[in-house]
Tab-separated table of C-alpha atoms and ligand atoms in Angstrom:
chain	number	residue	atom	x	y	z
U	44	MET	CA	0.775	-47.003	29.666
U	45	GLY	CA	1.475	-44.194	28.005
U	46	ALA	CA	-2.030	-41.360	29.393
U	47	GLY	CA	-1.058	-39.079	32.145
U	48	PRO	CA	-1.441	-40.472	36.163
U	49	VAL	CA	-5.041	-39.843	36.392
U	50	ALA	CA	-5.875	-42.477	39.633
U	51	GLY	CA	-3.535	-43.798	42.226
U	52	ALA	CA	-3.882	-41.211	45.520
U	53	VAL	CA	-4.455	-43.357	48.881
U	54	SER	CA	-4.848	-41.557	51.595
U	55	ILE	CA	-3.703	-43.169	54.740
U	56	ARG	CA	-5.427	-41.967	57.676
U	57	LYS	CA	-3.622	-42.707	60.995
U	58	VAL	CA	-3.381	-46.503	60.483
U	59	SER	CA	-3.043	-48.160	63.196
U	60	LYS	CA	-2.567	-52.224	63.451
U	61	THR	CA	-2.058	-54.620	66.377
U	62	TYR	CA	-1.454	-57.688	66.174
U	63	ASP	CA	-2.348	-60.117	68.745
U	64	PRO	CA	-0.171	-63.769	68.544
U	65	ASP	CA	-1.778	-65.264	71.779
U	66	GLY	CA	-2.090	-61.887	73.739
U	67	ALA	CA	1.024	-60.509	73.023
U	68	GLN	CA	-0.201	-57.373	72.388
U	69	VAL	CA	2.937	-56.298	69.282
U	70	VAL	CA	1.810	-52.812	68.328
U	71	ALA	CA	3.121	-52.801	64.739
U	72	LEU	CA	1.704	-49.054	63.295
U	73	HIS	CA	0.457	-46.323	65.843
U	74	GLU	CA	-1.465	-43.884	63.498
U	75	CYS	CA	0.229	-43.577	61.082
U	76	SER	CA	-0.377	-41.024	58.578
U	77	ALA	CA	0.674	-40.463	54.803
U	78	GLU	CA	-1.054	-38.777	51.823
U	79	ILE	CA	0.324	-39.988	48.580
U	80	SER	CA	-0.591	-38.719	44.953
U	81	ALA	CA	-1.698	-40.209	41.875
U	82	GLY	CA	1.285	-41.356	39.407
U	83	GLU	CA	3.893	-40.139	42.521
U	84	PHE	CA	6.887	-42.776	43.568
U	85	VAL	CA	6.870	-42.913	46.947
U	86	ALA	CA	9.592	-45.050	48.952
U	87	ILE	CA	9.356	-45.833	52.465
U	88	VAL	CA	12.101	-46.118	54.546
U	89	GLY	CA	12.978	-47.587	58.250
U	90	PRO	CA	14.721	-49.688	60.855
U	91	SER	CA	13.578	-53.055	60.533
U	92	GLY	CA	10.676	-53.769	62.515
U	93	CYS	CA	9.609	-50.519	62.076
U	94	GLY	CA	5.898	-52.227	60.107
U	95	LYS	CA	6.513	-51.117	56.559
U	96	SER	CA	6.257	-54.570	55.294
U	97	THR	CA	3.109	-54.183	57.394
U	98	LEU	CA	1.651	-51.262	55.767
U	99	LEU	CA	1.992	-52.575	53.174
U	100	ASN	CA	0.331	-55.960	52.926
U	101	ILE	CA	-2.491	-53.971	54.255
U	102	LEU	CA	-2.659	-51.586	51.200
U	103	ALA	CA	-2.291	-54.631	49.400
U	104	GLY	CA	-5.245	-56.264	51.206
U	105	PHE	CA	-3.563	-58.414	52.720
U	106	ASP	CA	-4.366	-57.976	56.452
U	107	THR	CA	-6.380	-56.074	58.700
U	108	LEU	CA	-6.094	-52.847	60.381
U	109	THR	CA	-7.089	-52.288	64.662
U	110	ALA	CA	-7.594	-48.145	63.566
U	111	GLY	CA	-7.741	-46.005	60.971
U	112	GLU	CA	-9.211	-46.116	57.242
U	113	ILE	CA	-6.769	-46.061	53.830
U	114	TYR	CA	-8.323	-44.638	50.863
U	115	LEU	CA	-7.515	-44.761	47.102
U	116	ASP	CA	-8.682	-41.840	44.862
U	117	GLY	CA	-11.255	-40.795	47.753
U	118	MET	CA	-12.735	-44.528	48.137
U	119	PRO	CA	-12.353	-46.344	51.176
U	120	LEU	CA	-9.816	-48.828	50.293
U	121	ALA	CA	-9.610	-50.003	54.168
U	122	THR	CA	-11.344	-49.644	57.988
U	123	VAL	CA	-11.497	-50.975	60.895
U	124	ASP	CA	-15.256	-52.886	59.451
U	125	SER	CA	-14.431	-53.803	56.137
U	126	SER	CA	-12.437	-57.769	55.368
U	127	PRO	CA	-8.851	-57.434	53.813
U	128	ARG	CA	-9.651	-57.055	50.508
U	129	PRO	CA	-6.793	-57.662	46.906
U	130	GLY	CA	-7.852	-55.684	44.343
U	131	PRO	CA	-5.974	-56.142	40.387
U	132	ASP	CA	-6.120	-52.261	41.439
U	133	ARG	CA	-3.400	-53.251	44.064
U	134	VAL	CA	-0.083	-55.092	42.249
U	135	VAL	CA	2.403	-55.938	45.224
U	136	VAL	CA	6.091	-57.532	43.679
U	137	PHE	CA	7.901	-58.977	46.397
U	138	GLN	CA	11.934	-59.684	47.201
U	139	HIS	CA	11.880	-63.607	45.903
U	140	GLY	CA	9.524	-63.684	42.647
U	141	ALA	CA	6.583	-65.386	42.271
U	142	LEU	CA	6.711	-66.670	39.018
U	143	PHE	CA	5.512	-70.232	37.730
U	144	PRO	CA	9.018	-72.321	36.680
U	145	TRP	CA	6.574	-74.364	34.199
U	146	LYS	CA	5.045	-71.054	31.891
U	147	THR	CA	7.186	-68.824	29.874
U	148	VAL	CA	7.670	-65.564	30.284
U	149	LEU	CA	4.261	-64.418	27.883
U	150	GLU	CA	2.207	-67.322	29.411
U	151	ASN	CA	3.640	-65.777	33.024
U	152	VAL	CA	2.096	-62.358	32.084
U	153	MET	CA	-1.424	-63.438	30.202
U	154	TYR	CA	-1.886	-65.644	33.170
U	155	GLY	CA	-3.594	-64.093	35.335
U	156	PRO	CA	-6.546	-61.230	32.729
U	157	VAL	CA	-7.001	-64.764	31.274
U	158	ARG	CA	-8.106	-66.339	33.914
U	159	GLN	CA	-10.117	-63.246	35.369
U	160	LYS	CA	-11.269	-63.340	32.041
U	161	ILE	CA	-10.896	-59.770	31.411
U	162	LEU	CA	-8.506	-60.327	28.605
U	163	THR	CA	-8.988	-63.595	26.190
U	164	LYS	CA	-5.595	-65.255	25.514
U	165	ASP	CA	-5.032	-62.913	22.184
U	166	GLU	CA	-5.986	-59.657	23.053
U	167	ALA	CA	-3.517	-61.428	27.052
U	168	LYS	CA	-0.779	-62.793	24.292
U	169	ARG	CA	-0.549	-58.798	22.346
U	170	LYS	CA	-0.933	-57.122	25.170
U	171	GLY	CA	1.616	-58.957	27.366
U	172	LEU	CA	4.303	-59.058	23.878
U	173	ALA	CA	3.671	-54.985	23.345
U	174	LEU	CA	4.356	-54.732	27.167
U	175	LEU	CA	7.469	-56.824	26.860
U	176	GLN	CA	8.866	-54.941	24.483
U	177	ARG	CA	8.191	-51.631	25.795
U	178	CYS	CA	10.195	-52.673	29.333
U	179	GLY	CA	12.896	-53.053	27.457
U	180	GLY	CA	12.244	-54.713	24.779
U	181	LEU	CA	11.516	-58.401	26.491
U	182	ASP	CA	9.652	-59.557	24.247
U	183	ARG	CA	13.184	-61.544	23.130
U	184	VAL	CA	13.111	-63.721	26.067
U	185	ALA	CA	8.872	-64.750	25.497
U	186	SER	CA	9.042	-68.275	25.187
U	187	SER	CA	12.224	-68.427	27.947
U	188	TYR	CA	11.246	-70.306	30.915
U	189	PRO	CA	12.153	-67.761	34.587
U	190	ALA	CA	14.862	-70.557	35.423
U	191	GLN	CA	16.201	-69.598	31.955
U	192	LEU	CA	16.599	-66.077	33.343
U	193	SER	CA	18.770	-64.072	35.494
U	194	SER	CA	17.168	-63.133	39.261
U	195	GLY	CA	16.809	-59.308	37.322
U	196	MET	CA	15.565	-60.375	34.518
U	197	GLN	CA	12.659	-62.169	36.527
U	198	ARG	CA	11.952	-59.274	38.224
U	199	ARG	CA	11.538	-57.835	35.305
U	200	VAL	CA	8.995	-59.971	34.165
U	201	GLU	CA	7.391	-59.652	37.460
U	202	ILE	CA	7.066	-56.326	37.469
U	203	VAL	CA	5.511	-56.012	33.432
U	204	ARG	CA	3.220	-59.482	34.387
U	205	ALA	CA	1.797	-56.601	37.361
U	206	LEU	CA	1.265	-54.652	34.806
U	207	MET	CA	-0.790	-56.047	31.974
U	208	ASN	CA	-3.990	-55.874	35.204
U	209	ASP	CA	-3.617	-52.043	34.626
U	210	PRO	CA	-3.365	-51.789	38.766
U	211	LYS	CA	-3.759	-48.017	39.742
U	212	VAL	CA	-0.943	-49.308	42.823
U	213	LEU	CA	2.408	-51.012	42.228
U	214	LEU	CA	3.616	-51.557	45.934
U	215	LEU	CA	7.299	-53.463	46.043
U	216	ASP	CA	8.579	-54.680	48.360
U	217	GLU	CA	12.319	-54.901	48.298
U	218	PRO	CA	12.092	-56.108	45.272
U	219	PHE	CA	15.953	-56.331	44.671
U	220	ARG	CA	17.195	-56.670	48.250
U	221	ALA	CA	18.820	-59.829	47.279
U	222	MET	CA	20.608	-58.524	44.138
U	223	ASP	CA	24.388	-56.781	43.940
U	224	THR	CA	25.445	-53.802	43.657
U	225	VAL	CA	25.984	-53.766	39.839
U	226	SER	CA	22.426	-55.880	38.987
U	227	LYS	CA	20.376	-53.332	41.766
U	228	THR	CA	22.014	-50.780	39.436
U	229	THR	CA	20.729	-52.264	36.129
U	230	MET	CA	17.100	-52.690	38.108
U	231	HIS	CA	16.880	-49.224	38.998
U	232	GLN	CA	17.669	-47.721	35.600
U	233	HIS	CA	15.059	-50.245	34.137
U	234	LEU	CA	12.508	-49.589	36.815
U	235	LEU	CA	12.775	-45.757	36.132
U	236	GLU	CA	12.541	-46.575	32.554
U	237	ILE	CA	9.407	-47.855	33.420
U	238	TYR	CA	7.384	-45.628	35.591
U	239	GLU	CA	8.452	-43.295	33.667
U	240	LEU	CA	6.511	-44.828	30.753
U	241	CYS	CA	3.564	-46.138	32.602
U	242	ARG	CA	3.668	-43.603	35.654
U	243	LYS	CA	1.309	-45.599	37.792
U	244	THR	CA	1.945	-44.783	41.453
U	245	ILE	CA	4.673	-46.758	43.056
U	246	VAL	CA	4.684	-48.043	47.037
U	247	PHE	CA	8.678	-49.140	47.351
U	248	ILE	CA	9.859	-50.598	50.441
U	249	THR	CA	13.352	-50.600	51.509
U	250	HIS	CA	15.973	-50.344	53.494
U	251	ASP	CA	18.683	-48.518	51.026
U	252	LEU	CA	18.947	-44.941	51.555
U	253	GLU	CA	20.383	-44.453	48.332
U	254	GLU	CA	17.861	-46.601	46.803
U	255	ALA	CA	15.704	-44.623	48.107
U	256	ILE	CA	16.242	-41.702	46.723
U	257	TYR	CA	17.707	-42.260	43.350
U	258	LEU	CA	14.424	-44.116	42.796
U	259	SER	CA	11.705	-41.628	44.509
U	260	ASP	CA	9.914	-39.076	44.093
U	261	THR	CA	9.068	-38.497	48.233
U	262	VAL	CA	10.545	-40.812	50.925
U	263	LEU	CA	9.425	-41.763	53.958
U	264	ILE	CA	11.174	-42.362	56.759
U	265	MET	CA	9.077	-44.464	59.976
U	266	THR	CA	10.492	-44.104	63.357
U	267	THR	CA	11.235	-47.694	66.000
U	268	ARG	CA	8.265	-49.811	66.501
U	269	PRO	CA	5.129	-49.003	66.877
U	270	GLY	CA	5.995	-47.578	63.066
U	271	LYS	CA	3.972	-44.310	62.258
U	272	ILE	CA	6.221	-41.530	58.952
U	273	LYS	CA	8.446	-39.360	61.467
U	274	LYS	CA	9.437	-37.733	58.129
U	275	VAL	CA	8.493	-36.293	54.571
U	276	LEU	CA	11.427	-35.556	51.823
U	277	ARG	CA	10.618	-34.538	49.256
U	278	VAL	CA	13.539	-35.728	45.912
U	279	ASN	CA	14.151	-32.920	44.130
U	280	LEU	CA	16.274	-34.066	41.747
U	281	PRO	CA	14.520	-33.285	37.958
U	282	ARG	CA	13.919	-36.738	35.914
U	283	PRO	CA	14.688	-39.021	34.360
U	284	ARG	CA	16.729	-39.847	36.691
U	285	ALA	CA	20.806	-40.186	35.586
U	286	LEU	CA	23.552	-42.067	37.962
U	287	GLU	CA	25.818	-38.826	38.050
U	288	MET	CA	22.746	-36.995	39.962
U	289	MET	CA	24.216	-38.857	42.979
U	290	SER	CA	27.140	-37.333	43.249
U	291	SER	CA	25.342	-33.911	43.457
U	292	HIS	CA	23.942	-31.815	46.611
U	293	VAL	CA	20.532	-32.211	46.606
U	294	TYR	CA	21.200	-36.314	46.614
U	295	ILE	CA	23.780	-35.596	49.110
U	296	ASP	CA	22.216	-33.475	51.083
U	297	LEU	CA	19.060	-35.288	51.341
U	298	LYS	CA	21.862	-39.022	52.395
U	299	ARG	CA	22.477	-36.576	55.259
U	300	GLN	CA	19.340	-36.203	56.411
U	301	ALA	CA	17.515	-39.890	55.580
U	302	ALA	CA	21.034	-41.392	57.695
U	303	ALA	CA	20.528	-39.284	60.456
U	304	GLU	CA	16.727	-39.904	60.872
U	305	VAL	CA	16.887	-43.742	60.411
U	306	HIS	CA	19.965	-43.477	62.592
U	307	GLU	CA	18.339	-42.227	65.614
U	308	GLU	CA	15.423	-44.101	65.641
U	309	ALA	CA	17.270	-47.677	64.899
U	310	LYS	CA	19.514	-46.305	67.759
U	311	LYS	CA	15.903	-46.562	69.784
U	312	ALA	CA	15.612	-49.650	68.674
U	313	PHE	CA	18.685	-51.176	69.857
U	314	GLU	CA	17.888	-50.042	73.415
U	315	ARG	CA	15.028	-51.178	73.886
U	316	GLY	CA	16.063	-54.005	72.441
U	317	GLU	CA	18.500	-54.128	75.277
U	318	ARG	CA	15.858	-53.154	78.287
U	319	GLU	CA	13.702	-55.617	77.256
U	320	GLN	CA	16.605	-58.140	77.227
U	321	ALA	CA	17.472	-56.947	80.576
R	194	ADP	P1	9.139	-54.124	58.838
R	194	ADP	O1	8.702	-54.592	57.574
R	194	ADP	O2	9.535	-53.213	58.871
R	194	ADP	O3	10.865	-54.762	58.985
R	194	ADP	P2	7.079	-55.558	60.085
R	194	ADP	O4	6.653	-54.851	59.526
R	194	ADP	O5	7.183	-56.251	59.178
R	194	ADP	O6	8.844	-54.612	60.020
R	194	ADP	O7	6.818	-55.870	61.332
R	194	ADP	C1	6.856	-54.650	62.295
R	194	ADP	C2	6.068	-55.749	63.842
R	194	ADP	O8	5.555	-56.188	63.693
R	194	ADP	C3	7.842	-56.738	64.150
R	194	ADP	O9	8.047	-56.066	65.470
R	194	ADP	C4	7.062	-57.814	63.932
R	194	ADP	O10	8.080	-59.117	64.681
R	194	ADP	C5	5.663	-57.322	64.431
R	194	ADP	N1	5.158	-58.626	63.695
R	194	ADP	C6	4.632	-58.837	62.258
R	194	ADP	N2	3.877	-58.714	61.461
R	194	ADP	C7	3.512	-60.033	62.695
R	194	ADP	C8	2.737	-61.173	63.040
R	194	ADP	N3	1.716	-62.451	61.834
R	194	ADP	N4	2.228	-61.810	64.134
R	194	ADP	C9	2.861	-60.974	64.955
R	194	ADP	N5	3.960	-59.736	64.893
R	194	ADP	C10	4.331	-59.511	63.982
């Protein structure tokens, strides 16, 4: 942590994905392209079912693509010929946490690099405690068990655990979806602090436009299924971000634009749904 972004540029080139459950041929993505710079915070928004999770799963190496390619720092990450390949360079944090309930916070954080023999137990302990401390003083709960923590705190521990592997890209799939507004706002501040500290590339999937604009450098708006990038909104708000910015003209204008684009797509999806049912 601490160094400027030197890695983590993602190039998504005409990626298509067709699911074929029993020959049903669901085209989830069609020629979806986007360029993400090293250290950029990108939010991906779009109507439900437009292919956001599909794209994230392909980026994570959990699933294949049907056409196109994805590069990470100029190296092929996913192509039609390659098998899905998750790796420590990309870590995913999901909406529903995945901490081991029987391990303490520190043991959870140490687990990955020790298991993969990247760090010794002592090294992982030192690194884990230092990271927990830097990420909002979480070292004070190092010996607690996940069930003793709030869901927000658990999510923060998961982000620290993800950072233990020094990933190039952090993939966040609606991590705060189930939270109330107050907890969400607190989590936003924590995530922004972590981002200031580590400056990793972040790809953040959400359906919450306010969250997308407040957190990110760039908002990628997707079309309805088959998904591709419809609009790229650059968020010209300075960092560090502060809540007052949500009443600025820049923010309000971006929100208006994003809402108009997403609603247009949601309407198309709705109308298609009605036709499909007819
Ligand atoms: P989002 O994350 O934007 O809500 P998804 O990527 O989950 O959208 O889904 C995109 C489309 O692909 C949806 O129509 C969904 O039903 C379909 N889909 C997702 N996963 C599968 C799968 N494993 N098999 C078949 N269809 C799928």
